[in-house]
Amino acid sequence: MANFIILMGVSGSGKTAIGRALAPAIHAEFIDGDNLHSQRNVDKMAAGIPLTDADRQDWLALIAKVGHKHVEEGTSCIIACSALKKAYRDLLRKENDSIRFVYLQGSFELIYDRISKRSHQYMPSSLLESQFETLEEPQSNEPDVFVVSIDQEISEIVDEIVKADLIS
């Protein structure tokens, strides 16, 4: 059966690095959701302007469509997507019963330290605070979300995800 996994969390939580490491372990294609943003969104973020809910709607719809297409074709995919609000996750869930989320959870201090040491094409460390302000951590009413601490090595995170009961 095909899997559709969203690696979610704030910028700097390791979505891309973990997705690239996880994909071969579960025989899935990794897709960086950042690459699905419109040029308008990219330009806004590059200017240090946080995206609004309206800015994210088409992006989230495209991510849902890409994941749904994979499942329909019988192929698995992992998409890195912040999915910061429950409403965003609900939009991604729409017509995607097989979707699972992996929340890459870490403290502001840990992630700020990581993000300030890297260069990202359109996500300056100054936007991290707005991401944490927007973040609605998954609650128990979201049973399709697996939470993993990022305060460990990537290989340990991947092992934890593989061992979780997410993959059909």
mmCIF file of C-alpha atoms in Angstrom:
data_model
loop_
_atom_site.group_PDB
_atom_site.id
_atom_site.type_symbol
_atom_site.label_atom_id
_atom_site.label_comp_id
_atom_site.label_asym_id
_atom_site.label_seq_id
_atom_site.Cartn_x
_atom_site.Cartn_y
_atom_site.Cartn_z
ATOM 1 C CA MET A 1 0.000 0.000 0.000
ATOM 2 C CA ALA A 2 1.154 3.543 -0.739
ATOM 3 C CA ASN A 3 2.029 5.926 2.061
ATOM 4 C CA PHE A 4 1.628 9.699 2.185
ATOM 5 C CA ILE A 5 3.661 11.170 5.017
ATOM 6 C CA ILE A 6 3.992 14.840 5.862
ATOM 7 C CA LEU A 7 7.124 15.735 7.814
ATOM 8 C CA MET A 8 5.958 18.802 9.699
ATOM 9 C CA GLY A 9 7.535 21.386 11.955
ATOM 10 C CA VAL A 10 8.980 24.849 11.947
ATOM 11 C CA SER A 11 11.798 25.842 9.647
ATOM 12 C CA GLY A 12 15.063 24.374 10.872
ATOM 13 C CA SER A 13 13.460 21.318 12.469
ATOM 14 C CA GLY A 14 15.162 19.050 9.931
ATOM 15 C CA LYS A 15 12.313 18.227 7.570
ATOM 16 C CA THR A 16 14.519 18.076 4.475
ATOM 17 C CA ALA A 17 17.450 16.199 6.018
ATOM 18 C CA ILE A 18 15.176 13.701 7.751
ATOM 19 C CA GLY A 19 12.989 13.295 4.665
ATOM 20 C CA ARG A 20 16.009 12.511 2.508
ATOM 21 C CA ALA A 21 17.207 9.937 5.046
ATOM 22 C CA LEU A 22 13.759 8.423 5.631
ATOM 23 C CA ALA A 23 12.702 8.045 1.983
ATOM 24 C CA PRO A 24 14.985 5.132 1.077
ATOM 25 C CA ALA A 25 14.208 3.409 4.388
ATOM 26 C CA ILE A 26 10.502 3.194 3.510
ATOM 27 C CA HIS A 27 10.819 3.089 -0.300
ATOM 28 C CA ALA A 28 9.238 6.494 -0.824
ATOM 29 C CA GLU A 29 9.925 9.563 -2.912
ATOM 30 C CA PHE A 30 10.965 12.625 -0.926
ATOM 31 C CA ILE A 31 9.494 15.952 -2.014
ATOM 32 C CA ASP A 32 10.545 19.206 -0.407
ATOM 33 C CA GLY A 33 7.365 21.247 -0.015
ATOM 34 C CA ASP A 34 9.439 24.428 -0.266
ATOM 35 C CA ASN A 35 9.845 23.629 -3.956
ATOM 36 C CA LEU A 36 6.066 23.766 -4.404
ATOM 37 C CA HIS A 37 5.703 27.381 -3.220
ATOM 38 C CA SER A 38 4.663 29.993 -5.743
ATOM 39 C CA GLN A 39 7.253 32.573 -6.750
ATOM 40 C CA ARG A 40 5.158 35.181 -4.929
ATOM 41 C CA ASN A 41 5.484 33.243 -1.669
ATOM 42 C CA VAL A 42 9.210 32.710 -2.205
ATOM 43 C CA ASP A 43 9.698 36.440 -2.813
ATOM 44 C CA LYS A 44 7.758 37.308 0.347
ATOM 45 C CA MET A 45 9.766 34.937 2.537
ATOM 46 C CA ALA A 46 13.052 36.083 0.977
ATOM 47 C CA ALA A 47 12.102 39.621 1.983
ATOM 48 C CA GLY A 48 11.585 38.426 5.572
ATOM 49 C CA ILE A 49 7.792 38.735 5.395
ATOM 50 C CA PRO A 50 5.864 35.887 7.052
ATOM 51 C CA LEU A 51 3.255 34.165 4.903
ATOM 52 C CA THR A 52 -0.409 34.630 5.740
ATOM 53 C CA ASP A 53 -3.043 31.907 5.803
ATOM 54 C CA ALA A 54 -4.248 33.156 2.416
ATOM 55 C CA ASP A 55 -0.691 32.875 1.019
ATOM 56 C CA ARG A 56 -0.536 29.248 2.113
ATOM 57 C CA GLN A 57 -3.885 28.031 0.720
ATOM 58 C CA ASP A 58 -2.788 27.238 -2.852
ATOM 59 C CA TRP A 59 0.497 25.788 -1.586
ATOM 60 C CA LEU A 60 -1.256 23.426 0.833
ATOM 61 C CA ALA A 61 -3.782 22.419 -1.832
ATOM 62 C CA LEU A 62 -0.927 21.564 -4.207
ATOM 63 C CA ILE A 63 0.839 19.486 -1.538
ATOM 64 C CA ALA A 64 -2.404 17.590 -0.858
ATOM 65 C CA LYS A 65 -2.884 17.010 -4.592
ATOM 66 C CA VAL A 66 0.679 15.743 -5.085
ATOM 67 C CA GLY A 67 0.370 13.346 -2.145
ATOM 68 C CA HIS A 68 -3.048 12.139 -3.261
ATOM 69 C CA LYS A 69 -1.727 11.488 -6.768
ATOM 70 C CA HIS A 70 1.087 9.339 -5.371
ATOM 71 C CA VAL A 71 -1.353 7.255 -3.344
ATOM 72 C CA GLU A 72 -3.677 6.848 -6.340
ATOM 73 C CA GLU A 73 -0.713 5.639 -8.404
ATOM 74 C CA GLY A 74 0.335 3.217 -5.650
ATOM 75 C CA THR A 75 3.587 4.994 -4.838
ATOM 76 C CA SER A 76 4.649 6.342 -1.463
ATOM 77 C CA CYS A 77 5.832 9.861 -0.819
ATOM 78 C CA ILE A 78 7.150 11.958 2.008
ATOM 79 C CA ILE A 79 6.550 15.686 1.719
ATOM 80 C CA ALA A 80 8.285 18.235 3.927
ATOM 81 C CA CYS A 81 5.685 20.846 4.885
ATOM 82 C CA SER A 82 5.552 23.012 7.972
ATOM 83 C CA ALA A 83 1.800 22.322 8.512
ATOM 84 C CA LEU A 84 1.978 24.652 11.495
ATOM 85 C CA LYS A 85 -1.755 25.035 12.162
ATOM 86 C CA LYS A 86 -4.402 22.387 12.705
ATOM 87 C CA ALA A 87 -6.442 24.038 9.931
ATOM 88 C CA TYR A 88 -3.518 23.457 7.533
ATOM 89 C CA ARG A 89 -3.295 19.815 8.563
ATOM 90 C CA ASP A 90 -7.061 19.465 8.134
ATOM 91 C CA LEU A 91 -6.797 20.873 4.611
ATOM 92 C CA LEU A 92 -4.049 18.357 3.825
ATOM 93 C CA ARG A 93 -6.197 15.534 5.263
ATOM 94 C CA LYS A 94 -9.133 16.369 3.006
ATOM 95 C CA GLU A 95 -9.621 13.447 0.629
ATOM 96 C CA ASN A 96 -6.333 11.943 1.862
ATOM 97 C CA ASP A 97 -7.383 9.215 4.291
ATOM 98 C CA SER A 98 -3.987 7.552 4.101
ATOM 99 C CA ILE A 99 -2.046 10.664 5.158
ATOM 100 C CA ARG A 100 0.142 10.512 8.254
ATOM 101 C CA PHE A 101 2.035 13.354 9.876
ATOM 102 C CA VAL A 102 5.377 13.221 11.646
ATOM 103 C CA TYR A 103 5.852 16.265 13.858
ATOM 104 C CA LEU A 104 9.524 17.087 14.279
ATOM 105 C CA GLN A 105 9.428 18.691 17.707
ATOM 106 C CA GLY A 106 12.200 20.824 19.124
ATOM 107 C CA SER A 107 12.719 23.865 21.316
ATOM 108 C CA PHE A 108 13.084 27.387 19.945
ATOM 109 C CA GLU A 109 16.663 27.518 21.294
ATOM 110 C CA LEU A 110 17.723 24.271 19.602
ATOM 111 C CA ILE A 111 16.186 25.185 16.263
ATOM 112 C CA TYR A 112 17.393 28.795 16.362
ATOM 113 C CA ASP A 113 20.919 27.520 16.959
ATOM 114 C CA ARG A 114 20.626 25.210 13.947
ATOM 115 C CA ILE A 115 19.004 27.714 11.618
ATOM 116 C CA SER A 116 21.447 30.500 12.453
ATOM 117 C CA LYS A 117 24.326 28.257 11.302
ATOM 118 C CA ARG A 118 22.887 27.559 7.864
ATOM 119 C CA SER A 119 22.036 29.456 4.749
ATOM 120 C CA HIS A 120 18.543 28.990 3.337
ATOM 121 C CA GLN A 121 17.383 30.445 0.049
ATOM 122 C CA TYR A 122 14.344 32.203 1.513
ATOM 123 C CA MET A 123 13.969 31.422 5.187
ATOM 124 C CA PRO A 124 16.074 33.772 7.291
ATOM 125 C CA SER A 125 16.434 32.941 10.985
ATOM 126 C CA SER A 126 14.460 36.116 11.751
ATOM 127 C CA LEU A 127 11.256 34.352 10.612
ATOM 128 C CA LEU A 128 11.644 31.540 13.159
ATOM 129 C CA GLU A 129 9.895 33.495 15.901
ATOM 130 C CA SER A 130 6.829 33.999 13.682
ATOM 131 C CA GLN A 131 6.804 30.266 12.930
ATOM 132 C CA PHE A 132 6.728 29.403 16.638
ATOM 133 C CA GLU A 133 3.975 31.998 17.173
ATOM 134 C CA THR A 134 1.929 30.354 14.396
ATOM 135 C CA LEU A 135 2.633 26.767 15.490
ATOM 136 C CA GLU A 136 -0.326 24.851 16.892
ATOM 137 C CA GLU A 137 1.240 21.691 18.217
ATOM 138 C CA PRO A 138 -0.749 18.557 17.410
ATOM 139 C CA GLN A 139 -3.028 17.385 20.218
ATOM 140 C CA SER A 140 -4.539 14.037 21.122
ATOM 141 C CA ASN A 141 -7.487 14.716 18.793
ATOM 142 C CA GLU A 142 -5.073 14.276 15.889
ATOM 143 C CA PRO A 143 -4.300 10.543 16.117
ATOM 144 C CA ASP A 144 -2.652 10.530 12.677
ATOM 145 C CA VAL A 145 0.268 12.592 14.032
ATOM 146 C CA PHE A 146 3.411 10.936 15.359
ATOM 147 C CA VAL A 147 5.639 13.190 17.461
ATOM 148 C CA VAL A 148 9.405 12.716 17.481
ATOM 149 C CA SER A 149 12.010 14.787 19.300
ATOM 150 C CA ILE A 150 14.683 16.258 17.064
ATOM 151 C CA ASP A 151 17.142 16.441 19.954
ATOM 152 C CA GLN A 152 18.906 13.333 18.621
ATOM 153 C CA GLU A 153 20.846 12.162 15.579
ATOM 154 C CA ILE A 154 19.066 11.941 12.214
ATOM 155 C CA SER A 155 19.621 8.177 12.108
ATOM 156 C CA GLU A 156 17.880 7.814 15.490
ATOM 157 C CA ILE A 157 14.960 9.942 14.313
ATOM 158 C CA VAL A 158 14.607 7.862 11.148
ATOM 159 C CA ASP A 159 14.726 4.625 13.184
ATOM 160 C CA GLU A 160 12.033 5.955 15.510
ATOM 161 C CA ILE A 161 9.785 6.879 12.581
ATOM 162 C CA VAL A 162 10.333 3.541 10.831
ATOM 163 C CA LYS A 163 9.450 1.671 14.056
ATOM 164 C CA ALA A 164 6.271 3.716 14.528
ATOM 165 C CA ASP A 165 3.026 2.257 13.256
ATOM 166 C CA LEU A 166 2.705 4.794 10.423
ATOM 167 C CA ILE A 167 3.587 2.799 7.403
ATOM 168 C CA SER A 168 1.099 0.420 5.855
#
